[in-house]
Tab-separated table of C-alpha atoms and ligand atoms in Angstrom:
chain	number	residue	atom	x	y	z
A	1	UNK	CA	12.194	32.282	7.004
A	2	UNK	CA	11.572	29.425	9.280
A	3	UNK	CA	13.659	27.228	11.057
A	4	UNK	CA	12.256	23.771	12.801
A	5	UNK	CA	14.269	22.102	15.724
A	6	UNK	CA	13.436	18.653	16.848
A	7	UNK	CA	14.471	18.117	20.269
A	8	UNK	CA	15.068	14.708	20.880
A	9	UNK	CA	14.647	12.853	24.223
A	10	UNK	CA	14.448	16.511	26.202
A	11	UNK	CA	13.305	14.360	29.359
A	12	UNK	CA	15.969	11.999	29.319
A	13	UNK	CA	19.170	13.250	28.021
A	14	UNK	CA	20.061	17.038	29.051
A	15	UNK	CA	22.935	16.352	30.965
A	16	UNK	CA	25.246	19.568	32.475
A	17	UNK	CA	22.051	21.966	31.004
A	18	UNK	CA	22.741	20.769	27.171
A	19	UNK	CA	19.122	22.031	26.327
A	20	UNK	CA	20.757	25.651	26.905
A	21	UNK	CA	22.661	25.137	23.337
A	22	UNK	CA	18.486	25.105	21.768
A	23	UNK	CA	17.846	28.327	23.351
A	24	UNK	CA	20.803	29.635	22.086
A	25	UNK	CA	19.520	28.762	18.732
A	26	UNK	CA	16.653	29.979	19.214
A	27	UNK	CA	17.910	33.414	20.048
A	28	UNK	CA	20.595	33.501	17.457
A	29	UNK	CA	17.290	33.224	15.151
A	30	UNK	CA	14.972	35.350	16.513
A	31	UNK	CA	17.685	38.278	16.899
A	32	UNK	CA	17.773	37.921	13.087
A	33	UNK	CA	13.460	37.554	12.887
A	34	UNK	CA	13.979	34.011	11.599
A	35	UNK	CA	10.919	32.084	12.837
A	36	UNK	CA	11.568	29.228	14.730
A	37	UNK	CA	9.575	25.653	15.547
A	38	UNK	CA	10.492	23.601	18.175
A	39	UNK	CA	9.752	19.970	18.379
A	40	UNK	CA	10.071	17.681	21.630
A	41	UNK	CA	10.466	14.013	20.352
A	42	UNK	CA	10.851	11.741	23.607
A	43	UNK	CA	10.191	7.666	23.610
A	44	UNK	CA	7.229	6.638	21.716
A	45	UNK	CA	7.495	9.898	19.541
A	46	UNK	CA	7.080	9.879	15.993
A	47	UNK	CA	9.857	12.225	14.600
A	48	UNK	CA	8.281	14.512	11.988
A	49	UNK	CA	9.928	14.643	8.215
A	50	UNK	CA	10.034	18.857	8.224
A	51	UNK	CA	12.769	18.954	10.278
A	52	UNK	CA	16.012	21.379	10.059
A	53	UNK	CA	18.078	20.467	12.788
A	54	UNK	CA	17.878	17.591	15.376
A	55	UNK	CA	19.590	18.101	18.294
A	56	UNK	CA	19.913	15.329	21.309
A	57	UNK	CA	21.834	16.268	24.830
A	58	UNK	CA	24.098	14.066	27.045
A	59	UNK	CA	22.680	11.219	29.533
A	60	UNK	CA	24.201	8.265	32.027
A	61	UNK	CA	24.306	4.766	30.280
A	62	UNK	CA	21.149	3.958	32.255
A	63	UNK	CA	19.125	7.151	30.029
A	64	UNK	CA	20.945	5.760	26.982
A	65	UNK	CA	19.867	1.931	27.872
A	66	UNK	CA	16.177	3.267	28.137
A	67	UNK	CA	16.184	4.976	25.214
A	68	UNK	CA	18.425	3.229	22.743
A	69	UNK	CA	15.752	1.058	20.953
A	70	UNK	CA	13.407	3.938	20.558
A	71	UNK	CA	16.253	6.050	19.150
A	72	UNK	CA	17.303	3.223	16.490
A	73	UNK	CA	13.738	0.461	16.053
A	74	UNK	CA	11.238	3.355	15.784
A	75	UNK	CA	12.813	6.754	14.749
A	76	UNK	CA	15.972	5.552	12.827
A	77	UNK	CA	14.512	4.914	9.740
A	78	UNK	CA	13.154	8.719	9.614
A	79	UNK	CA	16.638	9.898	11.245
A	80	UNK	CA	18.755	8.154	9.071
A	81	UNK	CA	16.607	9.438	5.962
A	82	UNK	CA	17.362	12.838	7.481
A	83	UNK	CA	20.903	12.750	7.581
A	84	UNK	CA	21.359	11.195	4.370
A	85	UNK	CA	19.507	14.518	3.000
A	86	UNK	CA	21.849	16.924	4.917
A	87	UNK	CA	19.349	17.858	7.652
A	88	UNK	CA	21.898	19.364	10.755
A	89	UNK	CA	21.987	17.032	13.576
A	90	UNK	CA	23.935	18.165	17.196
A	91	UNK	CA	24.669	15.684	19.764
A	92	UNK	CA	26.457	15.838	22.773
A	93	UNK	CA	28.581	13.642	24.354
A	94	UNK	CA	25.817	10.796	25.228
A	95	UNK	CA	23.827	11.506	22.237
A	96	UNK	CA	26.780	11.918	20.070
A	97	UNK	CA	27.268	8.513	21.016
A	98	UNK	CA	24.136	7.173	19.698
A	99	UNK	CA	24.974	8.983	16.466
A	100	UNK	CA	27.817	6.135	15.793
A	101	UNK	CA	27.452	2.702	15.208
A	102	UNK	CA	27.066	1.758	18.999
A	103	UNK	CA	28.178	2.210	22.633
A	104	UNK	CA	29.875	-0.230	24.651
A	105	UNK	CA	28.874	0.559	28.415
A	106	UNK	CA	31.461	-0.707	30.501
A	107	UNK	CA	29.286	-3.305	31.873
A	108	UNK	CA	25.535	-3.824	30.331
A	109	UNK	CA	25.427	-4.947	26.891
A	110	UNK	CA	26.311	-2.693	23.595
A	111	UNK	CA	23.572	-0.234	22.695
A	112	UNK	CA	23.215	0.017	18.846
A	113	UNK	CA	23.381	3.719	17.684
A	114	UNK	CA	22.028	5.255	13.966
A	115	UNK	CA	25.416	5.423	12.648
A	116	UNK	CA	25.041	8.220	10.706
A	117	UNK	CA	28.359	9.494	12.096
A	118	UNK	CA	30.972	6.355	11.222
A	119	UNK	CA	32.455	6.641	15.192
A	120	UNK	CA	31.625	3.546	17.663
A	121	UNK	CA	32.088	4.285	21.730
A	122	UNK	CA	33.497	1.955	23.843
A	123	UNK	CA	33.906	2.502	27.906
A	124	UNK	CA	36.491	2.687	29.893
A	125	UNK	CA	37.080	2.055	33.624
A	126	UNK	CA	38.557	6.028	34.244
A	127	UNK	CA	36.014	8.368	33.250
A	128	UNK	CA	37.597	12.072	31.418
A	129	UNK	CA	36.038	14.757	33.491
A	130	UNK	CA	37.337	18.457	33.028
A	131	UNK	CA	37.910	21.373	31.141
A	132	UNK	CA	38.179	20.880	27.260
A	133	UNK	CA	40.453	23.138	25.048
A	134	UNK	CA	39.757	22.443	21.349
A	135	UNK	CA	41.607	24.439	17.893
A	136	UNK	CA	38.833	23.463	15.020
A	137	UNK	CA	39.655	21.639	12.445
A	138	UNK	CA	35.979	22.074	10.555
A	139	UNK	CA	36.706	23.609	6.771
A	140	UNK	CA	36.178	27.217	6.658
A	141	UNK	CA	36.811	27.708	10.557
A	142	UNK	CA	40.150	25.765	11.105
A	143	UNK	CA	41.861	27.062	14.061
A	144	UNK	CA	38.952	28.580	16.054
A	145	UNK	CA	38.590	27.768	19.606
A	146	UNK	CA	35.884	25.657	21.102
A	147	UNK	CA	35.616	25.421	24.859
A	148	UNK	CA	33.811	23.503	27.746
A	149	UNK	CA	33.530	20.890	29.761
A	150	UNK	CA	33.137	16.678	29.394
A	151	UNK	CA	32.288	14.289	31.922
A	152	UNK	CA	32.003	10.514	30.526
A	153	UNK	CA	33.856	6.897	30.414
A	154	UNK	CA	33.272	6.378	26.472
A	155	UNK	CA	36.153	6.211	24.218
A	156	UNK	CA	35.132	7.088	20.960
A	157	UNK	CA	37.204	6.399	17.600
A	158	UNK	CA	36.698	7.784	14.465
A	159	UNK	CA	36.103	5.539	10.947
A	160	UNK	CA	37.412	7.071	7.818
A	161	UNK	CA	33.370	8.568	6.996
A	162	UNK	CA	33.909	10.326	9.753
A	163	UNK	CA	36.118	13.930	10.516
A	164	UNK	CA	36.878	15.346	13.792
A	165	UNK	CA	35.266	18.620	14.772
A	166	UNK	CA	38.744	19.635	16.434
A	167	UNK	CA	42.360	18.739	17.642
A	168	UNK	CA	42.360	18.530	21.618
A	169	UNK	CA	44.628	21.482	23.387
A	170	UNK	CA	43.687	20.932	26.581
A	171	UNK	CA	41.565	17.936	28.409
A	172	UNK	CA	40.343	14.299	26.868
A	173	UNK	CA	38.474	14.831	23.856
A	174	UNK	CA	37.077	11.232	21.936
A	175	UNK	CA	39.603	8.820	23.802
A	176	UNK	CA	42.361	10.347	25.480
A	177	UNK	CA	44.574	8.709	23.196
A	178	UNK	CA	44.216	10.136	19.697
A	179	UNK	CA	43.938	13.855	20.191
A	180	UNK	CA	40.555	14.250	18.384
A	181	UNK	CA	37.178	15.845	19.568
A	182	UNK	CA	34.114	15.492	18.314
A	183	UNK	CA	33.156	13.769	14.960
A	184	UNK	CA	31.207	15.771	11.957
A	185	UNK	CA	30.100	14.118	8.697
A	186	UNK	CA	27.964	15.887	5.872
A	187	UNK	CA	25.805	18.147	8.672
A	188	UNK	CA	25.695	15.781	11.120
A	189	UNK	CA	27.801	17.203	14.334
A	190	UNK	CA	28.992	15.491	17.488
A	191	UNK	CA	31.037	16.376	20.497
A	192	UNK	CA	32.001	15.736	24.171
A	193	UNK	CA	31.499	19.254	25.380
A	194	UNK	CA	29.246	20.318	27.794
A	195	UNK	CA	28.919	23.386	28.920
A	196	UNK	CA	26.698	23.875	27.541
A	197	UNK	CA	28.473	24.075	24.351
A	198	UNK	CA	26.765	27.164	22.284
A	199	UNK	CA	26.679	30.003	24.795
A	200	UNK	CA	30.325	30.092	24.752
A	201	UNK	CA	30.999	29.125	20.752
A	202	UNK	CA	29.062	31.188	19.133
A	203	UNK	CA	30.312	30.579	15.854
A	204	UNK	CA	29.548	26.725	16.049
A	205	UNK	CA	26.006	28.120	16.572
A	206	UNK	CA	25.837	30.271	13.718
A	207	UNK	CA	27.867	27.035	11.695
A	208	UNK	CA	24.457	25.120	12.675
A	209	UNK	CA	21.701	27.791	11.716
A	210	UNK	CA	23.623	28.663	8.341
A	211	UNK	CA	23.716	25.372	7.089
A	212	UNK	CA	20.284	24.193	8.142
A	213	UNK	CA	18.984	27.480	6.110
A	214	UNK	CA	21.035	27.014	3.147
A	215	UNK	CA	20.288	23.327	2.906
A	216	UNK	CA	16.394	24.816	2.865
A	217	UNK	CA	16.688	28.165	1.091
A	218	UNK	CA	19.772	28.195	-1.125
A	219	UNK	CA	23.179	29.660	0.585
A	220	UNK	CA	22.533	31.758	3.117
A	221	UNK	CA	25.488	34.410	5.081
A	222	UNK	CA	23.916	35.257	8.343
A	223	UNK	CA	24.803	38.899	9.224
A	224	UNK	CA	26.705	39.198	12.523
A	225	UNK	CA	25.486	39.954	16.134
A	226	UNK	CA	27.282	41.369	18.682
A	227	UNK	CA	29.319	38.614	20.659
A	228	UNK	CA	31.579	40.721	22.740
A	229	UNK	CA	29.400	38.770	26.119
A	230	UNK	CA	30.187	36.022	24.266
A	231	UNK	CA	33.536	36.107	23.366
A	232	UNK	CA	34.596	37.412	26.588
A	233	UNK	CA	33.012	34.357	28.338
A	234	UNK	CA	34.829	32.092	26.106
A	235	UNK	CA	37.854	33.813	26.642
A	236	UNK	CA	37.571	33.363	30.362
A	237	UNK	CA	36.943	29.759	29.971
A	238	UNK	CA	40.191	29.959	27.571
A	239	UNK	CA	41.944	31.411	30.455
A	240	UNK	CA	41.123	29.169	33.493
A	241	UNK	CA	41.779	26.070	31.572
A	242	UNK	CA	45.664	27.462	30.022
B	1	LIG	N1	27.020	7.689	29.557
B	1	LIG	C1	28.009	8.146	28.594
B	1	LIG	C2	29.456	8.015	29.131
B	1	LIG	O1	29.641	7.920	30.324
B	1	LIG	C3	27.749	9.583	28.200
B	1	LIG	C4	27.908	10.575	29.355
B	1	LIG	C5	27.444	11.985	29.027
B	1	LIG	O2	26.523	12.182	28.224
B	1	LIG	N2	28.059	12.985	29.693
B	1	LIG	O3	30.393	8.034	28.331
């Protein structure tokens, strides 16, 4: 089996080492000899239709700015297409942004996003930096623990399309206000934390590879691997932030 990853905007928008959640896709595929493609898709980029999963880091509003019309004029058509069909999109934090409707900088003009997550992002003057605590709230893995860490000034608020990926124990999350983290609709995934994320969730990483093989070659149980690095990172991230 073979797995193709589209890495969008790799030059721009890889905030607190987000490209570390591809490798860890990349391993988590290999260690199970599932082949794997990867795809860098930066401004000017056409985005290819064989994709599995997209995935697109966190960036300043000045990244987003630069890259916004790319994102939506000349690749949302092909994106949106995508989603629509169930391919697995990531984003974090800044590119989870992009995902919604728009983003509101706090003081340059509103940057339209795809909108295949129904969330819109508006900022605020205090920015939510720190450790993040998060109890799932994704069907079939309510009540696991996500950890890491978020850094931005966007408030983001979910529309009724749209589900959060968890319930905030600890730290921010969307807005400070609502409890939420994250948004996920159909297989498209977004969330504040950096970290990055998938080195210290492995099951969100599995989540991702499962359904992006299933979608392509009927249900698919990936067998387990042995997390106990894993877990015991997360558990230490569990502990400094309780
Ligand atoms: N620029 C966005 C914000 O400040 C996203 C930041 C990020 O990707 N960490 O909210």
């Amino acid at each position: 089996m073979e797995i193709v990853i589209c890495h969008l905007y790799p030059d721009l928008m890889n905030l607190y080492g987000d490209k570390g959640n591809i490798f860890v896709i990349v391993k988590r595929a290999e260690w199970r000899d599932i082949d794997i493609k990867l795809i860098p898709a930066s401004i000017g980029d056409n985005v290819s239709e064989d994709v599995d999963i997209f995935f697109m880091g966190g960036g300043q509003d000045r990244e987003q700015r630069l890259l916004a019309p790319d994102l939506v004029d000349k690749k949302g058509v092909s994106l949106i297409s995508a989603a629509e069909k169930g391919v697995v999109f990531l984003g974090i934090c800044g590119g989870y942004q992009l995902f919604g409707h728009y983003y509101k900088p706090e003081n340059t003009p509103r940057l339209d996003g795809l909108g295949i997550l129904d969330v819109y992002t508006e900022a605020g003057e205090k920015r939510f930096i720190g450790n993040v605590l998060v109890k799932s709230m994704i069907d079939g893995y309510k009540d696991l623990t996500l950890v890491g860490f978020e850094n931005h000034s966007g408030r983001t608020y979910l529309g009724k399309n749209a589900r959060p990926v968890g319930e905030v124990m600890r730290g921010y999350g969307n807005n400070g206000s609502d409890k939420t983290e994250g948004a996920w609709q159909n297989n498209v995934f977004g969330t504040y934390l950096h970290g990055p994320l998938l080195p210290k969730n492995p099951w969100l990483a599995d989540l991702l590879l499962e359904r992006a093989l299933s979608r392509k070659y009927g249900e698919i149980k990936l067998s387990p691997l042995d997390d106990s690095l894993e877990s015991k990172a997360h558990k230490k991230a569990i502990e400094i932030i309780t």
